[in-house]
Tab-separated table of N, CA and C in Angstrom:
chain	number	residue	atom	x	y	z
A	251	MET	N	1.032	-1.263	-0.419
A	251	MET	CA	-0.170	0.155	0.377
A	251	MET	C	0.660	1.422	-0.127
A	252	ASN	N	0.414	2.124	-0.832
A	252	ASN	CA	1.092	3.444	-0.583
A	252	ASN	C	0.892	4.340	0.184
A	253	THR	N	1.762	4.977	0.958
A	253	THR	CA	1.755	5.880	1.631
A	253	THR	C	1.864	7.548	1.435
A	254	GLU	N	2.134	7.403	0.745
A	254	GLU	CA	2.659	9.305	-0.164
A	254	GLU	C	1.049	9.347	-0.823
A	255	PRO	N	1.009	10.876	-0.109
A	255	PRO	CA	0.182	11.340	-0.617
A	255	PRO	C	-0.042	11.918	-2.523
A	256	GLU	N	-1.250	11.634	-2.618
A	256	GLU	CA	-1.161	11.549	-4.371
A	256	GLU	C	-1.113	13.215	-4.545
A	257	LYS	N	-0.154	13.196	-5.934
A	257	LYS	CA	0.508	14.212	-5.873
A	257	LYS	C	-0.223	14.614	-7.282
A	258	PRO	N	-0.287	15.669	-7.668
A	258	PRO	CA	-1.210	16.597	-9.155
A	258	PRO	C	-0.189	16.115	-10.329
A	259	SER	N	-0.927	15.232	-11.587
A	259	SER	CA	-0.267	15.536	-12.704
A	259	SER	C	0.187	17.353	-13.072
A	260	THR	N	1.394	17.247	-13.606
A	260	THR	CA	2.404	18.019	-14.078
A	260	THR	C	2.407	18.605	-15.535
A	261	SER	N	2.572	19.909	-16.130
A	261	SER	CA	1.785	20.412	-17.435
A	261	SER	C	3.442	20.180	-18.133
A	262	ARG	N	4.977	20.278	-17.428
A	262	ARG	CA	6.265	20.631	-17.585
A	262	ARG	C	6.655	18.823	-18.358
A	263	SER	N	5.952	17.606	-18.470
A	263	SER	CA	6.503	16.673	-18.489
A	263	SER	C	6.010	16.869	-20.091
A	264	SER	N	6.917	16.120	-21.104
A	264	SER	CA	6.844	16.324	-22.740
A	264	SER	C	6.391	15.137	-22.866
A	265	SER	N	6.165	13.975	-22.529
A	265	SER	CA	5.056	13.237	-23.039
A	265	SER	C	4.408	12.114	-21.961
A	266	SER	N	3.461	11.642	-22.209
A	266	SER	CA	2.532	10.961	-21.290
A	266	SER	C	3.518	9.745	-20.938
A	267	LYS	N	3.154	9.460	-19.703
A	267	LYS	CA	3.202	8.325	-18.714
A	267	LYS	C	2.363	6.840	-18.988
A	268	SER	N	3.349	5.994	-19.194
A	268	SER	CA	2.580	4.489	-19.312
A	268	SER	C	3.067	4.151	-17.804
A	269	ALA	N	1.919	3.208	-17.585
A	269	ALA	CA	2.268	2.441	-16.768
A	269	ALA	C	3.811	1.565	-16.144
A	270	THR	N	4.310	1.401	-17.351
A	270	THR	CA	5.590	0.914	-17.332
A	270	THR	C	6.775	2.033	-16.790
A	271	HIS	N	6.962	3.105	-17.294
A	271	HIS	CA	7.417	4.136	-17.383
A	271	HIS	C	7.782	4.837	-15.929
A	272	GLN	N	8.965	4.859	-15.496
A	272	GLN	CA	9.587	5.606	-14.850
A	272	GLN	C	9.376	6.767	-14.276
A	273	PRO	N	9.304	7.050	-13.041
A	273	PRO	CA	8.754	8.542	-12.765
A	273	PRO	C	10.109	9.406	-12.892
A	274	SER	N	9.638	10.605	-13.388
A	274	SER	CA	10.615	11.333	-13.580
A	274	SER	C	11.269	12.898	-12.460
A	275	ASP	N	10.615	12.166	-10.998
A	275	ASP	CA	10.326	13.407	-10.438
A	275	ASP	C	10.873	12.070	-8.898
A	276	TYR	N	11.593	12.939	-7.766
A	276	TYR	CA	11.557	12.749	-6.849
A	276	TYR	C	10.960	13.371	-5.613
A	277	ALA	N	10.095	13.097	-5.039
A	277	ALA	CA	9.640	14.003	-3.797
A	277	ALA	C	9.656	13.615	-2.470
A	278	ILE	N	10.306	14.310	-1.424
A	278	ILE	CA	10.153	14.232	-0.258
A	278	ILE	C	9.431	14.609	0.848
A	279	TYR	N	8.121	14.006	0.992
A	279	TYR	CA	7.198	14.531	1.908
A	279	TYR	C	7.332	14.130	4.009
A	280	LYS	N	6.742	15.626	4.230
A	280	LYS	CA	6.800	15.397	5.386
A	280	LYS	C	5.863	15.996	6.085
A	281	PRO	N	4.968	15.258	6.035
A	281	PRO	CA	3.551	15.903	6.883
A	281	PRO	C	4.025	15.113	8.158
A	282	ASN	N	3.191	16.757	9.443
A	282	ASN	CA	2.808	16.244	10.450
A	282	ASN	C	1.413	15.790	10.994
A	283	SER	N	1.334	15.929	12.774
A	283	SER	CA	0.427	15.587	13.310
A	283	SER	C	-0.020	17.167	13.737
A	284	ARG	N	0.725	18.412	13.445
A	284	ARG	CA	0.011	19.492	13.323
A	284	ARG	C	-0.556	20.888	12.329
A	285	GLY	N	-0.286	19.717	11.024
A	285	GLY	CA	-0.718	20.414	9.866
A	285	GLY	C	0.290	21.148	9.432
A	286	THR	N	1.784	20.800	10.153
A	286	THR	CA	2.658	22.816	9.468
A	286	THR	C	3.935	21.845	8.904
A	287	GLY	N	3.716	20.486	8.377
A	287	GLY	CA	4.475	19.560	7.465
A	287	GLY	C	4.944	20.386	5.879
A	288	GLY	N	5.643	19.557	5.030
A	288	GLY	CA	5.933	20.246	3.924
A	288	GLY	C	6.272	19.253	2.634
A	289	VAL	N	6.526	19.531	1.408
A	289	VAL	CA	7.022	18.469	0.799
A	289	VAL	C	7.784	19.751	-0.468
A	290	ILE	N	9.214	18.550	-0.927
A	290	ILE	CA	9.962	19.653	-1.714
A	290	ILE	C	9.889	18.322	-2.806
A	291	ARG	N	9.723	18.640	-4.178
A	291	ARG	CA	9.446	17.795	-4.929
A	291	ARG	C	10.953	17.980	-6.350
A	292	PHE	N	11.722	17.531	-6.644
A	292	PHE	CA	12.637	17.587	-8.115
A	292	PHE	C	11.774	16.993	-8.834
A	293	GLU	N	11.864	17.406	-10.427
A	293	GLU	CA	11.516	16.796	-11.505
A	293	GLU	C	12.975	17.184	-12.519
A	294	ILE	N	13.222	16.308	-13.201
A	294	ILE	CA	13.829	16.744	-14.289
A	294	ILE	C	13.124	17.181	-15.813
A	295	ASN	N	13.700	17.914	-16.651
A	295	ASN	CA	12.692	18.339	-18.007
A	295	ASN	C	13.557	18.549	-18.759
A	296	LYS	N	13.782	17.482	-19.241
A	296	LYS	CA	15.271	17.745	-20.287
A	296	LYS	C	14.719	18.925	-21.838
A	297	ALA	N	13.650	19.011	-22.246
A	297	ALA	CA	13.349	19.417	-23.209
A	297	ALA	C	13.437	21.271	-22.567
A	298	LYS	N	13.534	21.693	-21.700
A	298	LYS	CA	14.153	22.818	-20.403
A	298	LYS	C	15.004	22.706	-20.442
A	299	ALA	N	16.423	21.733	-20.415
A	299	ALA	CA	17.503	21.612	-19.916
A	299	ALA	C	17.662	21.358	-18.438
A	300	SER	N	16.710	21.599	-17.702
A	300	SER	CA	16.578	21.686	-16.164
A	300	SER	C	15.912	20.833	-15.017
A	301	VAL	N	16.004	21.180	-13.845
A	301	VAL	CA	15.366	20.193	-13.137
A	301	VAL	C	14.005	21.480	-12.343
A	302	PHE	N	13.156	21.153	-12.570
A	302	PHE	CA	12.432	21.891	-11.762
A	302	PHE	C	11.753	21.212	-9.971
A	303	VAL	N	11.931	22.279	-9.537
A	303	VAL	CA	11.719	22.225	-7.595
A	303	VAL	C	10.460	22.804	-7.241
A	304	ASP	N	9.735	22.512	-6.612
A	304	ASP	CA	8.660	22.678	-6.035
A	304	ASP	C	8.610	22.276	-4.890
A	305	ALA	N	7.928	23.232	-3.996
A	305	ALA	CA	7.855	23.009	-2.671
A	305	ALA	C	5.977	23.567	-2.842
A	306	ALA	N	5.779	22.990	-1.243
A	306	ALA	CA	4.136	22.654	-0.865
A	306	ALA	C	3.701	22.686	0.177
A	307	LEU	N	3.247	23.533	1.192
A	307	LEU	CA	2.808	23.365	2.208
A	307	LEU	C	1.693	22.715	2.342
A	308	GLN	N	1.785	21.763	3.889
A	308	GLN	CA	0.884	21.203	4.527
A	308	GLN	C	-0.603	21.574	4.502
A	309	SER	N	-1.744	20.750	3.378
A	309	SER	CA	-2.431	21.544	4.248
A	309	SER	C	-3.848	20.914	4.562
A	310	GLY	N	-3.559	19.689	5.189
A	310	GLY	CA	-4.700	18.765	5.667
A	310	GLY	C	-3.787	17.239	6.554
A	311	GLU	N	-4.242	16.432	6.622
A	311	GLU	CA	-3.887	15.354	7.002
A	311	GLU	C	-3.409	14.282	5.316
A	312	LYS	N	-2.282	14.254	4.998
A	312	LYS	CA	-1.384	13.779	4.140
A	312	LYS	C	-1.846	14.702	2.651
A	313	GLN	N	-1.948	16.283	2.851
A	313	GLN	CA	-2.637	16.268	1.568
A	313	GLN	C	-1.513	18.060	1.735
A	314	PHE	N	-1.266	18.360	0.140
A	314	PHE	CA	-0.554	19.667	0.330
A	314	PHE	C	-1.223	20.407	-0.692
A	315	ASP	N	-0.668	22.161	-0.446
A	315	ASP	CA	-0.814	22.606	-1.069
A	315	ASP	C	-0.352	23.426	-2.349
A	316	TRP	N	-0.604	22.038	-3.622
A	316	TRP	CA	0.098	22.178	-4.465
A	316	TRP	C	-0.400	23.589	-5.486
A	317	GLU	N	-1.912	24.139	-5.127
A	317	GLU	CA	-2.317	25.348	-5.831
A	317	GLU	C	-1.099	26.661	-5.527
A	318	LYS	N	-0.683	26.641	-4.489
A	318	LYS	CA	0.216	27.595	-4.232
A	318	LYS	C	1.544	27.180	-4.018
A	319	LYS	N	1.841	26.459	-5.079
A	319	LYS	CA	3.158	25.999	-4.653
A	319	LYS	C	4.550	26.912	-4.953
A	320	ILE	N	5.830	26.893	-4.519
A	320	ILE	CA	7.023	27.675	-5.202
A	320	ILE	C	8.031	26.246	-5.948
A	321	THR	N	8.094	27.329	-6.732
A	321	THR	CA	8.968	26.824	-8.080
A	321	THR	C	9.766	27.523	-8.170
A	322	MET	N	10.959	26.582	-8.536
A	322	MET	CA	12.281	26.944	-9.113
A	322	MET	C	12.863	26.518	-10.064
A	323	LYS	N	13.475	27.182	-11.108
A	323	LYS	CA	14.176	26.260	-12.011
A	323	LYS	C	15.657	26.078	-12.009
A	324	TRP	N	16.028	25.021	-12.087
A	324	TRP	CA	17.911	24.821	-12.020
A	324	TRP	C	17.894	24.370	-12.685
A	325	GLY	N	19.579	24.994	-13.231
A	325	GLY	CA	20.016	24.776	-14.562
A	325	GLY	C	21.393	24.240	-13.988
A	326	LEU	N	22.482	23.781	-14.472
A	326	LEU	CA	23.836	23.131	-14.011
A	326	LEU	C	24.409	23.812	-13.266
A	327	SER	N	24.648	24.686	-12.841
A	327	SER	CA	25.195	25.355	-12.042
A	327	SER	C	24.437	24.980	-10.692
A	328	ASP	N	23.129	25.477	-10.832
A	328	ASP	CA	22.671	25.315	-9.036
A	328	ASP	C	22.427	23.687	-8.885
A	329	LEU	N	22.699	22.977	-9.946
A	329	LEU	CA	22.608	21.357	-9.313
A	329	LEU	C	24.249	21.076	-8.934
A	330	GLY	N	25.076	21.949	-9.419
A	330	GLY	CA	26.542	21.783	-8.929
A	330	GLY	C	26.483	22.335	-7.570
A	331	ALA	N	26.036	23.373	-7.425
A	331	ALA	CA	26.008	23.857	-6.328
A	331	ALA	C	25.331	22.790	-5.226
A	332	MET	N	24.371	21.913	-5.085
A	332	MET	CA	23.498	21.131	-4.543
A	332	MET	C	24.543	19.722	-3.924
A	333	LEU	N	24.758	19.628	-5.382
A	333	LEU	CA	25.948	17.947	-5.224
A	333	LEU	C	26.995	18.520	-4.500
A	334	ALA	N	27.442	19.859	-4.480
A	334	ALA	CA	28.732	19.689	-3.409
A	334	ALA	C	28.182	20.108	-2.311
A	335	THR	N	27.165	20.386	-1.861
A	335	THR	CA	26.840	19.937	-0.404
A	335	THR	C	26.550	18.683	-0.105
A	336	LEU	N	25.652	17.861	-0.840
A	336	LEU	CA	25.347	16.617	-0.808
A	336	LEU	C	26.378	15.604	-0.898
A	337	GLN	N	28.011	15.783	-1.456
A	337	GLN	CA	28.762	15.108	-1.312
A	337	GLN	C	29.776	15.635	-0.069
A	338	GLY	N	29.628	16.226	0.620
A	338	GLY	CA	30.169	17.281	1.874
A	338	GLY	C	31.461	18.253	1.669
A	339	ARG	N	31.028	18.591	0.391
A	339	ARG	CA	32.833	19.348	-0.320
A	339	ARG	C	32.625	20.788	0.473
A	340	GLN	N	31.191	21.221	0.847
A	340	GLN	CA	30.660	22.457	1.371
A	340	GLN	C	29.877	22.291	2.444
A	341	PRO	N	29.234	23.170	3.420
A	341	PRO	CA	28.360	23.153	4.226
A	341	PRO	C	27.179	23.100	3.796
A	342	GLN	N	26.882	24.533	2.785
A	342	GLN	CA	25.379	24.285	2.589
A	342	GLN	C	25.212	25.151	1.433
A	343	THR	N	24.140	25.091	0.613
A	343	THR	CA	24.064	25.809	-0.726
A	343	THR	C	23.181	26.564	-0.450
A	344	LYS	N	23.442	27.784	-1.192
A	344	LYS	CA	22.123	28.788	-0.782
A	344	LYS	C	21.843	29.335	-2.139
A	345	LEU	N	20.561	29.709	-2.868
A	345	LEU	CA	20.505	29.703	-4.360
A	345	LEU	C	19.327	30.938	-4.692
A	346	PHE	N	20.025	31.908	-4.978
A	346	PHE	CA	18.608	32.810	-5.124
A	346	PHE	C	18.293	33.097	-6.405
A	347	HIS	N	16.938	33.274	-6.641
A	347	HIS	CA	16.963	33.262	-8.312
A	347	HIS	C	15.577	34.932	-8.151
A	348	GLN	N	15.729	35.619	-8.757
A	348	GLN	CA	14.958	36.916	-9.094
A	348	GLN	C	14.587	36.806	-10.584
A	349	ALA	N	13.049	37.374	-10.469
A	349	ALA	CA	12.542	37.391	-11.531
A	349	ALA	C	11.458	38.743	-11.072
A	350	GLU	N	10.464	38.945	-12.442
A	350	GLU	CA	10.160	40.342	-12.434
A	350	GLU	C	8.962	40.543	-11.629
A	351	LYS	N	8.205	39.074	-11.050
A	351	LYS	CA	7.299	39.163	-9.744
A	351	LYS	C	7.904	39.127	-8.646
A	352	ALA	N	8.755	37.938	-9.051
A	352	ALA	CA	8.505	37.384	-7.313
A	352	ALA	C	10.878	36.920	-7.218
A	353	ASN	N	10.829	36.953	-5.833
A	353	ASN	CA	12.102	36.437	-5.874
A	353	ASN	C	11.964	35.071	-4.955
A	354	SER	N	12.829	33.731	-5.285
A	354	SER	CA	12.767	32.817	-4.614
A	354	SER	C	14.162	32.295	-4.221
A	355	ALA	N	14.029	31.841	-3.248
A	355	ALA	CA	15.276	31.255	-2.662
A	355	ALA	C	15.283	29.762	-2.330
A	356	PHE	N	16.631	29.515	-2.228
A	356	PHE	CA	16.578	27.537	-1.667
A	356	PHE	C	17.492	27.768	-0.664
A	357	GLU	N	17.783	27.192	0.227
A	357	GLU	CA	18.470	26.494	1.614
A	357	GLU	C	18.863	25.628	2.204
A	358	PHE	N	20.029	24.650	1.750
A	358	PHE	CA	20.336	23.462	2.095
A	358	PHE	C	21.423	22.944	3.205
A	359	SER	N	21.085	22.828	4.173
A	359	SER	CA	22.690	23.076	5.082
A	359	SER	C	22.630	21.615	5.903
A	360	ALA	N	23.776	21.275	6.481
A	360	ALA	CA	23.953	20.273	6.625
A	360	ALA	C	24.268	20.888	8.320
A	361	ARG	N	23.402	19.977	9.295
A	361	ARG	CA	23.458	20.264	10.570
A	361	ARG	C	24.256	19.249	11.919
A	362	ASP	N	24.938	19.644	12.507
A	362	ASP	CA	25.624	18.774	13.902
A	362	ASP	C	24.863	18.524	14.653
A	363	ASP	N	23.817	19.055	15.120
A	363	ASP	CA	22.734	18.532	16.447
A	363	ASP	C	22.715	17.150	15.987
A	364	ALA	N	22.720	15.962	16.886
A	364	ALA	CA	22.720	14.762	16.936
A	364	ALA	C	21.511	14.724	17.174
A	365	GLN	N	20.335	15.533	17.770
A	365	GLN	CA	18.753	15.476	18.188
A	365	GLN	C	18.113	15.212	16.935
A	366	ARG	N	18.677	16.529	15.771
A	366	ARG	CA	17.405	16.729	15.259
A	366	ARG	C	18.309	16.075	13.450
A	367	ALA	N	17.126	15.789	12.439
A	367	ALA	CA	18.068	15.756	11.378
A	367	ALA	C	19.275	15.877	10.965
A	368	PRO	N	20.064	15.458	9.833
A	368	PRO	CA	21.075	15.718	9.785
A	368	PRO	C	21.228	16.662	8.452
A	369	TYR	N	20.111	17.494	7.993
A	369	TYR	CA	20.191	18.402	6.943
A	369	TYR	C	19.188	19.118	7.121
A	370	MET	N	18.900	20.348	6.525
A	370	MET	CA	17.217	20.936	6.633
A	370	MET	C	17.193	21.492	5.068
A	371	MET	N	16.257	21.689	4.519
A	371	MET	CA	16.289	21.945	3.070
A	371	MET	C	14.760	23.383	3.259
A	372	THR	N	15.080	24.123	2.876
A	372	THR	CA	14.100	25.427	3.091
A	372	THR	C	13.712	26.090	1.355
A	373	MET	N	12.681	26.181	1.018
A	373	MET	CA	12.274	26.835	0.001
A	373	MET	C	11.995	28.205	0.335
A	374	SER	N	12.051	29.231	-0.051
A	374	SER	CA	10.718	30.750	0.345
A	374	SER	C	10.641	31.193	-1.390
A	375	ARG	N	9.361	32.285	-1.440
A	375	ARG	CA	9.504	32.771	-2.190
A	375	ARG	C	8.550	34.008	-1.783
A	376	GLN	N	9.139	34.856	-2.307
A	376	GLN	CA	8.108	36.558	-2.055
A	376	GLN	C	8.118	37.235	-3.462
A	377	ASP	N	6.621	37.567	-3.314
A	377	ASP	CA	5.767	38.111	-4.870
A	377	ASP	C	5.957	39.628	-4.637
A	378	GLU	N	6.130	39.989	-5.481
A	378	GLU	CA	6.587	41.807	-6.063
A	378	GLU	C	5.489	42.145	-5.248
A	379	SER	N	4.307	41.857	-5.399
A	379	SER	CA	2.663	42.083	-5.169
A	379	SER	C	2.480	42.053	-3.603
A	380	GLN	N	2.747	41.344	-3.172
A	380	GLN	CA	2.881	41.142	-1.524
A	380	GLN	C	3.628	41.038	-0.883
A	381	LYS	N	4.042	41.927	0.262
A	381	LYS	CA	5.395	41.701	0.874
A	381	LYS	C	5.101	40.066	1.766
A	382	SER	N	4.515	39.337	1.843
A	382	SER	CA	4.486	38.530	2.737
A	382	SER	C	5.172	37.263	2.069
A	383	VAL	N	6.304	36.695	3.030
A	383	VAL	CA	7.038	35.400	2.435
A	383	VAL	C	6.449	34.023	2.678
A	384	ARG	N	6.099	33.541	1.524
A	384	ARG	CA	5.806	32.108	1.592
A	384	ARG	C	7.276	30.785	1.856
A	385	LYS	N	6.832	30.123	2.964
A	385	LYS	CA	8.163	29.143	3.297
A	385	LYS	C	7.929	28.045	3.621
A	386	VAL	N	8.724	26.842	2.918
A	386	VAL	CA	8.246	25.167	3.525
A	386	VAL	C	9.620	25.178	3.691
A	387	SER	N	9.711	24.638	4.982
A	387	SER	CA	11.147	24.022	5.540
A	387	SER	C	10.633	22.204	5.888
A	388	ILE	N	11.642	21.685	5.256
A	388	ILE	CA	11.278	20.450	5.933
A	388	ILE	C	12.821	19.363	6.109
A	389	PRO	N	12.854	18.646	7.875
A	389	PRO	CA	14.201	18.208	7.765
A	389	PRO	C	14.556	17.213	6.583
A	390	ILE	N	15.845	16.730	6.517
A	390	ILE	CA	16.126	15.326	5.367
A	390	ILE	C	16.758	14.802	6.241
A	391	THR	N	16.597	13.262	6.035
A	391	THR	CA	18.008	12.583	6.759
A	391	THR	C	18.985	12.483	5.935
A	392	HIS	N	19.942	11.323	6.192
A	392	HIS	CA	20.519	10.672	5.360
A	392	HIS	C	20.237	10.081	4.517
A	393	ALA	N	19.240	9.076	4.222
A	393	ALA	CA	18.962	8.321	3.310
A	393	ALA	C	18.056	9.344	2.323
A	394	GLU	N	16.985	10.087	2.463
A	394	GLU	CA	17.231	10.861	1.717
A	394	GLU	C	17.781	11.875	0.652
A	395	ALA	N	18.843	12.023	1.721
A	395	ALA	CA	20.149	12.676	1.431
A	395	ALA	C	20.781	11.788	-0.107
A	396	ALA	N	20.934	10.708	0.471
A	396	ALA	CA	21.953	9.696	-0.422
A	396	ALA	C	21.196	9.699	-1.785
A	397	ILE	N	19.454	9.692	-1.838
A	397	ILE	CA	18.148	9.612	-3.081
A	397	ILE	C	19.014	10.593	-3.720
A	398	LEU	N	18.629	11.867	-2.829
A	398	LEU	CA	18.082	12.794	-4.016
A	398	LEU	C	20.135	13.268	-4.937
A	399	GLU	N	21.307	12.287	-4.108
A	399	GLU	CA	22.046	13.135	-4.914
A	399	GLU	C	22.276	12.127	-5.922
A	400	THR	N	21.849	10.717	-5.841
A	400	THR	CA	21.816	9.965	-7.040
A	400	THR	C	21.116	10.573	-7.840
A	401	ALA	N	19.978	11.201	-7.782
A	401	ALA	CA	18.743	11.496	-9.052
A	401	ALA	C	19.463	13.143	-9.204
A	402	LEU	N	20.232	13.603	-8.408
A	402	LEU	CA	20.662	14.617	-9.189
A	402	LEU	C	21.838	14.689	-9.970
A	403	ARG	N	22.709	13.603	-9.590
A	403	ARG	CA	23.649	13.922	-10.889
A	403	ARG	C	23.246	12.907	-11.887
A	404	THR	N	22.155	11.991	-11.953
A	404	THR	CA	21.889	11.231	-13.136
A	404	THR	C	21.054	12.400	-13.538
A	405	ALA	N	20.496	13.204	-13.236
A	405	ALA	CA	19.959	14.553	-13.895
A	405	ALA	C	21.369	15.418	-14.760
A	406	VAL	N	22.178	15.729	-14.077
A	406	VAL	CA	22.907	16.495	-14.535
A	406	VAL	C	23.519	15.609	-16.000
A	407	ILE	N	23.556	14.183	-15.793
A	407	ILE	CA	24.155	13.151	-16.720
A	407	ILE	C	23.243	13.297	-17.654
A	408	ARG	N	21.906	13.405	-17.845
A	408	ARG	CA	20.960	13.280	-18.489
A	408	ARG	C	20.939	14.888	-19.335
A	409	LEU	N	21.143	15.837	-18.728
A	409	LEU	CA	20.997	16.932	-18.860
A	409	LEU	C	22.327	17.187	-19.933
A	410	LEU	N	23.241	16.707	-19.539
A	410	LEU	CA	25.019	16.614	-20.487
A	410	LEU	C	24.284	16.641	-21.690
A	411	GLY	N	23.133	15.109	-21.655
A	411	GLY	CA	23.258	13.928	-22.731
A	411	GLY	C	24.280	13.588	-23.144
A	412	TRP	N	25.121	12.886	-21.978
A	412	TRP	CA	26.508	11.981	-21.968
A	412	TRP	C	25.480	10.887	-21.535
């Protein structure tokens, strides 16, 4: 039985997915009993030579507010920065994307506290029309970080066409 929340279909996919097709995304779901959890999803898009990163806040029990998601489009330099942190070459990754109508930020950092998850991942967005900031923060385990590293390394290889 699949306990992961149902995710919406995305319009970024370049082809329809059949039952035998492997998913092109990796999502880390972190719902909690207080309803303050979140999800961050990574999806490769070869046609746009990018990885799209979506974040949504929890909106109910195992439900997420995909309508108000935060989205960033990562290129190779963003992927390299994230891989450097996942491989222990630097303590954190901070990405900032500025657009006409909004600013988005992503932060991934290692934590030394043995009582907490070894990593923290945060995405935020501030729309120019509104001064409020939407923010999604989730703890990341070593296992999730290992899978994410493999997924992002594979994305780089596919985007380069090697």
